[in-house]
GROMACS .gro file of C-alpha atoms in nm:
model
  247
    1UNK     CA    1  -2.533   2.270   3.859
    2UNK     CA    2  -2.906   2.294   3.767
    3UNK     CA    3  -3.003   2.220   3.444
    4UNK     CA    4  -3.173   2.554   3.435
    5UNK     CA    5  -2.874   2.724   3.501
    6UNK     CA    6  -2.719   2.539   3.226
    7UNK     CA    7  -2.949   2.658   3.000
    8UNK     CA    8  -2.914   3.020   3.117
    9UNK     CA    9  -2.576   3.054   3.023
   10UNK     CA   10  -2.594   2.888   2.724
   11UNK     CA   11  -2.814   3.147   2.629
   12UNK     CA   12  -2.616   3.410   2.705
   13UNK     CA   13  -2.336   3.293   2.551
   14UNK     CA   14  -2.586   3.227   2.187
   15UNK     CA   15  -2.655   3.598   2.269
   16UNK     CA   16  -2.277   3.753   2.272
   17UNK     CA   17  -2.169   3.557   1.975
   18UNK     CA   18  -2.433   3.619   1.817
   19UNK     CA   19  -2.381   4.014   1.882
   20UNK     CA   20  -1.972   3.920   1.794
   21UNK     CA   21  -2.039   3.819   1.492
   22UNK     CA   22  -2.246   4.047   1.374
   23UNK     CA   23  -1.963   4.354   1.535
   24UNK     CA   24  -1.702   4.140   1.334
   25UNK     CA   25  -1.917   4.193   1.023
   26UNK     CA   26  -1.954   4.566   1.066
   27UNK     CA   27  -1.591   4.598   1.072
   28UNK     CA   28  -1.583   4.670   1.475
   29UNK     CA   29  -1.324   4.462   1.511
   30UNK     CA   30  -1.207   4.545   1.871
   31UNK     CA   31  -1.589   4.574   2.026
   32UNK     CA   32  -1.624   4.159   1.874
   33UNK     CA   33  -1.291   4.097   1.996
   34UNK     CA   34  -1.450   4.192   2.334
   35UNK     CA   35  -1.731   4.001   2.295
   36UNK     CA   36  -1.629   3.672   2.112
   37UNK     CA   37  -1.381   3.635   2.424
   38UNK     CA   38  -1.702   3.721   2.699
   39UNK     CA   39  -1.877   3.439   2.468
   40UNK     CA   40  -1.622   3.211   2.490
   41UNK     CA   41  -1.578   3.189   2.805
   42UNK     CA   42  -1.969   3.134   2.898
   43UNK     CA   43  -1.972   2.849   2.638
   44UNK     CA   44  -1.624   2.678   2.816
   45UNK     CA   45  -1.815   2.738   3.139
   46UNK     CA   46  -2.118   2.545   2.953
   47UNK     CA   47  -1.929   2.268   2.853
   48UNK     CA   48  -1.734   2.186   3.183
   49UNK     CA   49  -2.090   2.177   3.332
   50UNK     CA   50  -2.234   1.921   3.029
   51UNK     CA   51  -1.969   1.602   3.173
   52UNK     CA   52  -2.269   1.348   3.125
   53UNK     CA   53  -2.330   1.461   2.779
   54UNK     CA   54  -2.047   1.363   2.526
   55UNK     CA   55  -2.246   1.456   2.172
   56UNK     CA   56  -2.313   1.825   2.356
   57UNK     CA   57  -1.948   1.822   2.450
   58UNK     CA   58  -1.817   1.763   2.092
   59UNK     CA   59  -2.080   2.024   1.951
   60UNK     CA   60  -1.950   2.300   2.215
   61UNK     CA   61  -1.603   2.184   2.131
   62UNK     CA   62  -1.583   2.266   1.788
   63UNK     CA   63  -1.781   2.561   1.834
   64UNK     CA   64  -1.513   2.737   2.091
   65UNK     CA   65  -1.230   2.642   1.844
   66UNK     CA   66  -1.411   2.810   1.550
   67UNK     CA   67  -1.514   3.151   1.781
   68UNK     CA   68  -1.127   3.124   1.918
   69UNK     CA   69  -0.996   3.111   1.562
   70UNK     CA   70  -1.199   3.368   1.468
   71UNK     CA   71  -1.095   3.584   1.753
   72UNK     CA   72  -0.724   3.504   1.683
   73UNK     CA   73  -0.771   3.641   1.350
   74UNK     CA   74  -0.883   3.913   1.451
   75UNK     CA   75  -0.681   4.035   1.720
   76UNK     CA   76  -0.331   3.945   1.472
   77UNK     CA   77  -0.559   4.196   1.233
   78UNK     CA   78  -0.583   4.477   1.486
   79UNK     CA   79  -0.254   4.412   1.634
   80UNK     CA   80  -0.118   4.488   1.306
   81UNK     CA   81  -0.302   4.849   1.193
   82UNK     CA   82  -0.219   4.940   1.517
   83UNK     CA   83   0.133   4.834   1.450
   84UNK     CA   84   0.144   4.999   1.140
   85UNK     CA   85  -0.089   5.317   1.295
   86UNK     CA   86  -0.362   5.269   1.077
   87UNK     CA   87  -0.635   5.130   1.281
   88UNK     CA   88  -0.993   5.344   1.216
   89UNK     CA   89  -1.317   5.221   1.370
   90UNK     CA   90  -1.663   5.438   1.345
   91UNK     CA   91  -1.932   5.357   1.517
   92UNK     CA   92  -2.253   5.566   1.443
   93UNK     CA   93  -2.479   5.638   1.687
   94UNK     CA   94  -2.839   5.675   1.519
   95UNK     CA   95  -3.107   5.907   1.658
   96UNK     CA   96  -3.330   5.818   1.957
   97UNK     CA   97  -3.075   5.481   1.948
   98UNK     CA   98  -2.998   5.320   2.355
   99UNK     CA   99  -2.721   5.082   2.463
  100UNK     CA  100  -2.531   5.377   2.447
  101UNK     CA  101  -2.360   5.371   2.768
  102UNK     CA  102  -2.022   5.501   2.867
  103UNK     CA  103  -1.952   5.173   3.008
  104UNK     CA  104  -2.072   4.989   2.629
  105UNK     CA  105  -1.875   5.263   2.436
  106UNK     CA  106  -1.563   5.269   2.607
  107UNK     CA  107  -1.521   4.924   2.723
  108UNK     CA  108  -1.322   4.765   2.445
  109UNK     CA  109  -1.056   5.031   2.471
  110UNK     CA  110  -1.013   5.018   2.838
  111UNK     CA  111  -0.714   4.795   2.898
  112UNK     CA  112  -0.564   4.642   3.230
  113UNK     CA  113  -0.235   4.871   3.134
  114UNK     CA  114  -0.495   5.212   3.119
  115UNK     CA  115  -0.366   5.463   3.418
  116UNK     CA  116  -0.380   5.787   3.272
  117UNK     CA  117  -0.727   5.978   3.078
  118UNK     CA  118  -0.695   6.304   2.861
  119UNK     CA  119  -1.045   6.469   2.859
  120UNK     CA  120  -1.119   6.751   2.549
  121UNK     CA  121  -1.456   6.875   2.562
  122UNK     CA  122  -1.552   7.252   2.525
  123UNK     CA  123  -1.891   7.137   2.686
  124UNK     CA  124  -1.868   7.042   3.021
  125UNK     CA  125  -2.050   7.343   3.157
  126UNK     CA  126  -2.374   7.307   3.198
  127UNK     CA  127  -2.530   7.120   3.506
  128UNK     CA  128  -2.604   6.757   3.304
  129UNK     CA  129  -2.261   6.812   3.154
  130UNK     CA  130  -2.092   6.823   3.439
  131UNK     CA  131  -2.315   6.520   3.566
  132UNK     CA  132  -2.196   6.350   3.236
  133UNK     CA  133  -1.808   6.431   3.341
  134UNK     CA  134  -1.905   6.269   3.646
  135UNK     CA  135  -2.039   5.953   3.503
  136UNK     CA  136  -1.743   5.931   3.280
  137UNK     CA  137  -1.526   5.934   3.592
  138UNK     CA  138  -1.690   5.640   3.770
  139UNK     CA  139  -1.719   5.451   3.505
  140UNK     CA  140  -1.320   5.498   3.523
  141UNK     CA  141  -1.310   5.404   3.879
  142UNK     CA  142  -1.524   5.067   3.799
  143UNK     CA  143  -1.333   4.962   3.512
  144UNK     CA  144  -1.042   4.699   3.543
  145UNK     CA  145  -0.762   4.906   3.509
  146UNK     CA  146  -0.559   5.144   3.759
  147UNK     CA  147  -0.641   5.503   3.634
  148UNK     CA  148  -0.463   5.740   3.822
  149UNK     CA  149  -0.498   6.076   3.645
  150UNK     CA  150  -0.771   6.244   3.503
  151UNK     CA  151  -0.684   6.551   3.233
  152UNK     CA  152  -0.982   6.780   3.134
  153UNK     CA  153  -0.963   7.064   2.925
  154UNK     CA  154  -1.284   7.223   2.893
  155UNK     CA  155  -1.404   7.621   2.824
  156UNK     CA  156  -1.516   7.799   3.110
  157UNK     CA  157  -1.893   7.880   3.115
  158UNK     CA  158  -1.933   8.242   3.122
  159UNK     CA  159  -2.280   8.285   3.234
  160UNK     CA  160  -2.205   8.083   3.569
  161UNK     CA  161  -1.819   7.951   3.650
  162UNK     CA  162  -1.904   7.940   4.013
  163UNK     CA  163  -2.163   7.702   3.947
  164UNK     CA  164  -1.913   7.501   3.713
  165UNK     CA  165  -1.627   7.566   3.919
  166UNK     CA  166  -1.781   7.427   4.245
  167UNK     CA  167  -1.869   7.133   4.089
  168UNK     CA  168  -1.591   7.043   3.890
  169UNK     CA  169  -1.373   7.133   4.277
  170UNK     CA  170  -1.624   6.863   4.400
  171UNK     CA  171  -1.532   6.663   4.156
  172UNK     CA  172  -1.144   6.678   4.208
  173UNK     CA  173  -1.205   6.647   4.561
  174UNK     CA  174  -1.389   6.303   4.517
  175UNK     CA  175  -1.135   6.180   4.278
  176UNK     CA  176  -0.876   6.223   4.487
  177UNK     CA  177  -1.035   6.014   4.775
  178UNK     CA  178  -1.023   5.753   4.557
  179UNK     CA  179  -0.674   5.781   4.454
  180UNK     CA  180  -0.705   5.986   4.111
  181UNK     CA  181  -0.561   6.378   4.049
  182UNK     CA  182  -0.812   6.545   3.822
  183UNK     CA  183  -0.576   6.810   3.608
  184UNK     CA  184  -0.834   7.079   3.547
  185UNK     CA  185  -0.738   7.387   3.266
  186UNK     CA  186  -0.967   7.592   3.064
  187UNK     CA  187  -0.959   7.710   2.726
  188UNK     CA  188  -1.139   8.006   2.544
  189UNK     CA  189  -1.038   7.852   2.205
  190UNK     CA  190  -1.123   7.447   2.218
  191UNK     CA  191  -1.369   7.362   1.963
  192UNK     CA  192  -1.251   6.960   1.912
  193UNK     CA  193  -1.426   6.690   2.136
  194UNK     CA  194  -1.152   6.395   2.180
  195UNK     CA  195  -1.091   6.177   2.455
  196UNK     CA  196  -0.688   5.966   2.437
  197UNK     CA  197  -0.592   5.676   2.666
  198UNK     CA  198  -0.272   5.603   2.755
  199UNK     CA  199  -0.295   5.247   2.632
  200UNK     CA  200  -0.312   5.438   2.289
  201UNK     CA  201  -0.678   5.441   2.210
  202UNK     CA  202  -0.842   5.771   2.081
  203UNK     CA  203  -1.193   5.774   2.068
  204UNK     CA  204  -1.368   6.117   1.898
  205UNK     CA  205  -1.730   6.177   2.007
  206UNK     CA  206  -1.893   6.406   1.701
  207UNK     CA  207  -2.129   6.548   2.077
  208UNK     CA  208  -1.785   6.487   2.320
  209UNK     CA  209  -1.958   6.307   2.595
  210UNK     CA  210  -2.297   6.510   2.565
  211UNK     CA  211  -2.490   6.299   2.307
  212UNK     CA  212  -2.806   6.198   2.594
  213UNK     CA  213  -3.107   6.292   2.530
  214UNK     CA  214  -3.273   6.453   2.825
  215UNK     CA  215  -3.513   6.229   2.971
  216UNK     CA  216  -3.900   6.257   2.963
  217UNK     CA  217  -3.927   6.281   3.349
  218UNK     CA  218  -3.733   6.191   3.680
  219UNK     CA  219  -3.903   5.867   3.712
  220UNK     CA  220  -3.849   5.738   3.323
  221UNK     CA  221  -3.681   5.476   3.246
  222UNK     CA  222  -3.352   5.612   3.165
  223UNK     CA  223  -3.304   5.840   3.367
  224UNK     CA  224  -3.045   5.639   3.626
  225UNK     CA  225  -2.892   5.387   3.353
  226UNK     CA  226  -2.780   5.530   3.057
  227UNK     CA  227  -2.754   5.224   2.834
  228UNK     CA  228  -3.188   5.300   2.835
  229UNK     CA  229  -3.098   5.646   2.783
  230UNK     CA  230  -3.197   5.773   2.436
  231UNK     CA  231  -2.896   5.932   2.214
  232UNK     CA  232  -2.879   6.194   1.987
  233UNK     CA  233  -2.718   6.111   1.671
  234UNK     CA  234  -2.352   6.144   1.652
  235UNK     CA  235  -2.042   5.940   1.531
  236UNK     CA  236  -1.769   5.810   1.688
  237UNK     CA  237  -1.414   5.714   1.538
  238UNK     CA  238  -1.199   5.563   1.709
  239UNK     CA  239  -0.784   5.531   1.646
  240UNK     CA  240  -0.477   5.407   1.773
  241UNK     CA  241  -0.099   5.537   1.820
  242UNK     CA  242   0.171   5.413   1.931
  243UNK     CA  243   0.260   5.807   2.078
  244UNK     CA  244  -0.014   5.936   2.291
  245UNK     CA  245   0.041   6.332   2.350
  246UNK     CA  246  -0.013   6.533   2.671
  247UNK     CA  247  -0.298   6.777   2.629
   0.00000   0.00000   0.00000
């Protein structure tokens, strides 16, 4: 292995520890969790590649054990507010802020054991809405986990439900190629924005899964990857049961 190459990942493992620690220090104790184990894992990949280098190999060493103790503490700490049901994380997503993805929100909560999604959103109406629903779904489909249902309850738009219909029927019908029921219902009363995972994560969006900006132009940077996308500001909280219910 290059030297180069060496280098690279060291880097990138300075760079996820470095954004572990500071998540750990904000209280976001499952996002660091995430990340101290991604960092990990570059720097034990660094220091099988340094053989020839025994004072690098000592350094790297001792820094693994302290990030692994660290991340031990930390997952006993979650383990036990979700234990006890008292585990509250908010994240606040300031104005005009990117790295906003679906992928970077809803990463940390999306176990191996995840099969089943529970969808609330009033707003998924409107064409980019209904592109947003969309995203949400393949980000689903490209996570490491088997989900195999999809529940959305959503109000029906009345100025066009043929428009929202025939996309969300699109929608189903993709889904199911790939192995996933959508469970589609409407509701002329929803007002609350919540999205529940059968692992037992709930994650609240103060927007629901609208809080993109529209971008400037078709060929701006943003437009295709989200995480470049510019957010309205919102909050999210984020919770954990033991008893997930069935919308």
């Amino acid at each position: 292995m290059s030297q180069n190459h060496v280098s690279g990942m060291e880097s990138s493992a300075i760079s996820v520890l470095k954004r572990a620690v500071e998540l750990d220090h904000s209280g976001r104790f499952q996002e660091s969790l995430v990340c101290y184990q991604e960092g990990i894992q570059l720097l034990m990949d660094v220091l099988k590649a340094s053989v020839k280098d025994d004072s690098k190999r000592g350094h790297y060493r001792e820094k693994i054990k302290g990030y692994m103790d660290r991340a031990e503490q930390i997952k006993s700490h979650v383990n036990q507010l979700k234990e006890d049901g008292k585990y509250h994380e908010q994240i606040r997503i300031s104005e005009d802020a990117t790295g906003h993805s679906y992928e970077s929100l809803f990463k940390p909560y999306m176990s191996s054991f995840l099969t089943e999604v529970w969808v609330e959103d009033p707003y998924i109406r409107h064409i980019h809405q209904l592109y947003n629903f969309l995203r949400f779904c393949e980000m689903l489909l490209k996570a490491p986990c088997k989900v195999k249902k999809v529940h959305l309850l959503t109000s029906q738009d009345e100025a066009d439900s043929g428009q929202q219909r025939g996309a969300l029927s699109e929608i189903k019908e993709s889904l199911s190629a790939q192995g996933v029921t959508l469970d589609l219902q409407y509701s002329s009363t929803i007002h609350d924005r919540e999205i529940r995972f059968d692992n037992g994560w709930i994650i609240k969006i103060g927007r629901g899964l609208d809080y993109f900006k529209r971008p400037k132009g078709r060929f701006s940077i943003g437009y295709c990857d989200y995480d470049l996308r510019q957010c309205h500001e919102t909050s999210v909280d984020i919770f954990h049961t033991k008893h997930t219910k069935t919308l």
